[in-house]
Coordinates of C-alpha atoms and ligand atoms in Angstrom, one line a residue:
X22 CA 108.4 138.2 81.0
X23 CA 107.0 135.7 78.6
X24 CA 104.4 133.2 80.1
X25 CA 102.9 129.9 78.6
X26 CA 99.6 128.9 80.4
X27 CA 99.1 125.2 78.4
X28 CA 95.8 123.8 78.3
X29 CA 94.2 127.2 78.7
X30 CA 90.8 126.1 78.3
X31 CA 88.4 129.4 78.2
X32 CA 91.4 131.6 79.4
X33 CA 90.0 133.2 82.6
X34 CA 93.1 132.1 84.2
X35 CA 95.6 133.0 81.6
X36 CA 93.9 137.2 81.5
X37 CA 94.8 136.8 85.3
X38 CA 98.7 135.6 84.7
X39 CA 98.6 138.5 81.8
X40 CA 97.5 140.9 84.5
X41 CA 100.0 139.5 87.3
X42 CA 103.1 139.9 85.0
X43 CA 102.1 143.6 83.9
X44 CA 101.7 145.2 80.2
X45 CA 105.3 145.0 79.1
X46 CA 104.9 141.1 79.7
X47 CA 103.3 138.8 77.6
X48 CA 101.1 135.9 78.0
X49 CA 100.2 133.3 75.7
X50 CA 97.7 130.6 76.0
X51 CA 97.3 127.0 74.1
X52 CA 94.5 124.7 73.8
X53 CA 93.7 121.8 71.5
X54 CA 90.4 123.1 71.8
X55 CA 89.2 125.4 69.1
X56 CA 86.2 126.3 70.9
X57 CA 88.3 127.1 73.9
X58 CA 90.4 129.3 72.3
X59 CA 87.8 131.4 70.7
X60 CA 85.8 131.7 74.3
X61 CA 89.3 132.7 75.4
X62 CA 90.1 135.5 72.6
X63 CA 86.7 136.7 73.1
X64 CA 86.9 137.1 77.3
X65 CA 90.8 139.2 76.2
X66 CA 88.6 141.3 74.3
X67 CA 86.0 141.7 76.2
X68 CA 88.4 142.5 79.4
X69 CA 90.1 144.8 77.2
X70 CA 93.8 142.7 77.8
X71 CA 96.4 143.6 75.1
X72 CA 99.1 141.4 76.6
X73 CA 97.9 138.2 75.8
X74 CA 97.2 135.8 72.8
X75 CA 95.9 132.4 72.2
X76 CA 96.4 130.1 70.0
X77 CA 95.2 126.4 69.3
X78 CA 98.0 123.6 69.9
X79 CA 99.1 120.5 71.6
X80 CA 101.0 120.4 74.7
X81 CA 102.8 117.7 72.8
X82 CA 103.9 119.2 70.0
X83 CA 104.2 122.7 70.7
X84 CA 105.0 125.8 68.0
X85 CA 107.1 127.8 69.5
X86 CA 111.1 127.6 69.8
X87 CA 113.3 126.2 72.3
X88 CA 113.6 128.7 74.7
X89 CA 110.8 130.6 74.6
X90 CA 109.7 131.2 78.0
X91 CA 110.3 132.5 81.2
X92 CA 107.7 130.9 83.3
X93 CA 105.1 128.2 82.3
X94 CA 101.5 127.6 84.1
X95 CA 99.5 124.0 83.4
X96 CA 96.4 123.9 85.7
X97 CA 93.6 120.7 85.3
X98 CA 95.6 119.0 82.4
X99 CA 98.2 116.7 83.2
X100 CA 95.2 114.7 84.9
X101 CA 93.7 113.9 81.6
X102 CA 96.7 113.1 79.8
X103 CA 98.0 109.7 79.8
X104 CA 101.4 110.1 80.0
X105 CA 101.8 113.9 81.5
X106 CA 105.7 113.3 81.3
X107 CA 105.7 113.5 77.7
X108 CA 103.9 117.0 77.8
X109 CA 106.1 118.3 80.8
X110 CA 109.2 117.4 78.6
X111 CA 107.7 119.5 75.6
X112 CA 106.9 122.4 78.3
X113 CA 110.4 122.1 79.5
X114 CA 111.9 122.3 76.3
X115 CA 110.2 125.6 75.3
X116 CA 111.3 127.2 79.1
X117 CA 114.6 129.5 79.1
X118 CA 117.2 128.5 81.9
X119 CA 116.2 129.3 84.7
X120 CA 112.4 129.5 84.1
X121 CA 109.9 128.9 86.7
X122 CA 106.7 126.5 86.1
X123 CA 103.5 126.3 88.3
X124 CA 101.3 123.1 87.9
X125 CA 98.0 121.7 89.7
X126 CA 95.9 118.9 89.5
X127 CA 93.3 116.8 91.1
X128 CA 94.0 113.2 93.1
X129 CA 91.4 111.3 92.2
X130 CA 92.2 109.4 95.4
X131 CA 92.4 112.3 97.9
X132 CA 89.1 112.6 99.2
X133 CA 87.6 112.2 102.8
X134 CA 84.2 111.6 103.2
X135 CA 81.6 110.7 105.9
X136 CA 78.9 109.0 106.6
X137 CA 80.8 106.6 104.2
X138 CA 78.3 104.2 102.7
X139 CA 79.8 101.4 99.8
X140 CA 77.9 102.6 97.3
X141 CA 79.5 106.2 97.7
X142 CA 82.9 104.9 97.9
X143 CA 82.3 102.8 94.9
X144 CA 81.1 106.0 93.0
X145 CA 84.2 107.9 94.2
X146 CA 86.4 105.0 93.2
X147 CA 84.5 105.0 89.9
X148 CA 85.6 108.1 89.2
X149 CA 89.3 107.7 88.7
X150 CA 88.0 104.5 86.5
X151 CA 86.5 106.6 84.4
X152 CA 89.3 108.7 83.8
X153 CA 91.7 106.2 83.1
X154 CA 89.2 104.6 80.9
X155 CA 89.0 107.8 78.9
X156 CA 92.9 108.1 78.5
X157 CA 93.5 110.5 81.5
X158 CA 96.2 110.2 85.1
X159 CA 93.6 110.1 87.7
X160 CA 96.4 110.2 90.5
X161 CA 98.7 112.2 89.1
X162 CA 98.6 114.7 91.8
X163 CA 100.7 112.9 94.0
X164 CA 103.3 112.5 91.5
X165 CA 103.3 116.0 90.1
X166 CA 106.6 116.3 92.1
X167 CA 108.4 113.0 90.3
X168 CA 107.0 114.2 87.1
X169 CA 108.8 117.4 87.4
X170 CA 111.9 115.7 88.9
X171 CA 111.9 113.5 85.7
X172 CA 111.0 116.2 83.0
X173 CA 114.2 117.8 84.1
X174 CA 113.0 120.5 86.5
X175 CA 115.2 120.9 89.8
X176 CA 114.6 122.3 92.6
X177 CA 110.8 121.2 93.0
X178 CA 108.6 122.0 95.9
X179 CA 105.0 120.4 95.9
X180 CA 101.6 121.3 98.1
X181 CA 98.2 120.7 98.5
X182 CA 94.7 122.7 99.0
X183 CA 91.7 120.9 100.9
X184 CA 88.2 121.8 99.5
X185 CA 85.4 120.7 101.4
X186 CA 81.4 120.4 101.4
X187 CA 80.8 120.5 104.9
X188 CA 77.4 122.7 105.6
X189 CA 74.1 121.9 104.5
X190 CA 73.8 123.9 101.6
X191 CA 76.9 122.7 100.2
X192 CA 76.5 119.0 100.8
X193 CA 72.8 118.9 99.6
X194 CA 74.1 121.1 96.1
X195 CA 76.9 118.2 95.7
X196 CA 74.7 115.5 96.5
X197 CA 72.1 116.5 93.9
X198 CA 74.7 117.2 91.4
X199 CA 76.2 114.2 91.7
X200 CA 73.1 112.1 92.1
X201 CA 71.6 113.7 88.7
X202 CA 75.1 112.8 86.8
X203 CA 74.8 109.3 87.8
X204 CA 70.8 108.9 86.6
X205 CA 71.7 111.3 83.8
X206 CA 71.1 109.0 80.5
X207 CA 74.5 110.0 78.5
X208 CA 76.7 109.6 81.7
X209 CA 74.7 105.6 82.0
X210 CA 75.1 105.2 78.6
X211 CA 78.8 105.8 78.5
X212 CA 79.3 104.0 81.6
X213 CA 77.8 100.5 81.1
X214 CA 79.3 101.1 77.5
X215 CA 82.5 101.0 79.2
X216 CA 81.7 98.3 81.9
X217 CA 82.4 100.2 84.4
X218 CA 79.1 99.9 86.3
X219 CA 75.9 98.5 85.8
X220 CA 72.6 101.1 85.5
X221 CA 71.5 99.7 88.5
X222 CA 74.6 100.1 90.2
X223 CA 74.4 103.5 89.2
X224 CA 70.8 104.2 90.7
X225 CA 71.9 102.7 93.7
X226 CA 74.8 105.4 93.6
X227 CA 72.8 108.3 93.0
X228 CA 70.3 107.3 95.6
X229 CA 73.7 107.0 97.8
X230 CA 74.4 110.9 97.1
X231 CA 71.1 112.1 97.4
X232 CA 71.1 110.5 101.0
X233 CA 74.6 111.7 101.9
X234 CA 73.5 115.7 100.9
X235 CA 71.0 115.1 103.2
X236 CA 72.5 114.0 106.2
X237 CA 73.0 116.7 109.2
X238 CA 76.9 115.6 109.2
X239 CA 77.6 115.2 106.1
X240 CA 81.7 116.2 105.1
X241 CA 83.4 115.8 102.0
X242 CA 87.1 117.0 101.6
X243 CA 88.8 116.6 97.8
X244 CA 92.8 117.2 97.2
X245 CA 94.2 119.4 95.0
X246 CA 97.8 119.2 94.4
X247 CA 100.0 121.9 93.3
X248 CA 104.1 121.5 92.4
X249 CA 106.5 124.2 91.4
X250 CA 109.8 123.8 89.5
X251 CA 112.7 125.4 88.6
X252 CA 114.3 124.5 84.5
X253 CA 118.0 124.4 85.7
X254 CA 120.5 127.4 84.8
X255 CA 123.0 125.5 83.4
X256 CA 121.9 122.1 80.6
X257 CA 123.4 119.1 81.9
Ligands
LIG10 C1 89.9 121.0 82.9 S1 90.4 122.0 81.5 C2 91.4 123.2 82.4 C3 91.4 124.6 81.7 C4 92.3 125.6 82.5 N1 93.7 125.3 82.6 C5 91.7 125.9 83.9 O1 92.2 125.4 84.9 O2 90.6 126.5 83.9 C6 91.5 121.0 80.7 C7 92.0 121.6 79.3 O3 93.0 120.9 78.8 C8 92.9 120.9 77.4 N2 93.7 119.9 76.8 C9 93.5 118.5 76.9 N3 94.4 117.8 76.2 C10 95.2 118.8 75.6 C11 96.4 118.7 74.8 N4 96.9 117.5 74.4 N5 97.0 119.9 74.4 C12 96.5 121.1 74.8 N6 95.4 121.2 75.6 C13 94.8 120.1 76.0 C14 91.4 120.8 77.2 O4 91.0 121.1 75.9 C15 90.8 121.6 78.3 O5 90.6 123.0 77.9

């Protein structure tokens, strides 16, 4: 079996695919990241993984031949993409018939949490904001299905994973992380540079977070949505 995990990043994922599909497979890994690419070579040989290589590329544009594959793996990408069909299309075209592909990304949308406050929700709202002001497909997750409907995949079959902070430790870690990366001065900076928010806005949002990791009932459940597909046997 021949495996494309696209958007790689430091690889930890792709030594586990290479270990999944055994030592007469092979995986290979992409990234437009160069510094990705050599964390990820580096973890293969640390781990000691012969079946597996990386190699720096676009999802876009990618160098291998039609074909290529039998399964493909794109985990965190599509959702900062802007137009994640034009990258499925290229995945697709490098899959055999036949070939399975496993994607998953966040909804920037799909999140629960309580005691609700405006300022929180506006924080949580200003996230998908901020990805779609830095090019990216904060919802995507719902779609992941479509998207592999219209890239050409058929049969599809999509799910979803709840993660949640829900016990003191956890919501008072979250609410100081995300409290510190609302006062932290690049993240202001890059935000009223945007117009996204205003700094005091922002301070009024990490004092928001900082309040909610506190709280005895605090509960905060994220989506992450996952889609399989199928490249048909038979080119229509
Ligand atoms: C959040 S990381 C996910 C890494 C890995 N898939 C994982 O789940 O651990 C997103 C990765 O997508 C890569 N990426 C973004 N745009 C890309 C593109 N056009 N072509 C290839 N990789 C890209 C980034 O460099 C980054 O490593």
């Amino acid at each position: 079996m021949r495996l494309l995990d696209a958007g790689c990043g430091p690889g930890s994922i792709t030594l586990g695919l290479a270990d999944a599909i055994g030592p007469d497979g092979q995986a290979v890994g992409i990234d437009a990241s160069g510094k990705s690419i050599a964390a990820a070579r580096a973890l293969a040989a640390d781990r000691d993984i012969p079946n597996v290589r990386f190699s720096v590329a676009d999802i876009h544009a990618l160098p291998f031949a039609d074909g290529t594959f039998d399964a493909a793996f794109i985990h965190a990408v599509l959702q900062h993409l802007p137009d994640p069909l034009a990258a499925l299309r290229e995945v697709r075209r490098v899959m055999k018939p036949g070939a399975v592909i496993g994607i998953g990304d966040a909804d920037l949308d799909g999140s629960l949490i309580w005691p609700a406050t405006p300022a929180l929700d506006r924080s949580i709202r200003l996230m998908a904001e901020l990805s779609r002001a830095e090019g990216g497909s904060p919802h995507v997750g719902r779609r992941l299905r479509t998207a592999l409907h219209d890239a050409g995949f058929s049969p599809t079959a999509a799910s979803v994973i709840a993660d949640a902070d829900g016990a003191s430790e956890a919501t008072m870690r979250t609410g100081a992380f995300w409290a510190a990366l609302h006062e932290s001065p690049p993240f202001l900076a890059h935000i009223t540079a945007l117009g996204l928010a205003t700094e005091p806005e922002l301070h009024a949002m990490a004092a928001a977070w900082r309040k909610w990791g506190a709280d005895s009932g605090a509960f905060w459940a994220r989506f992450w949505c996952h889609a399989v597909g199928w490249a048909p046997l038979a080119v229509p």
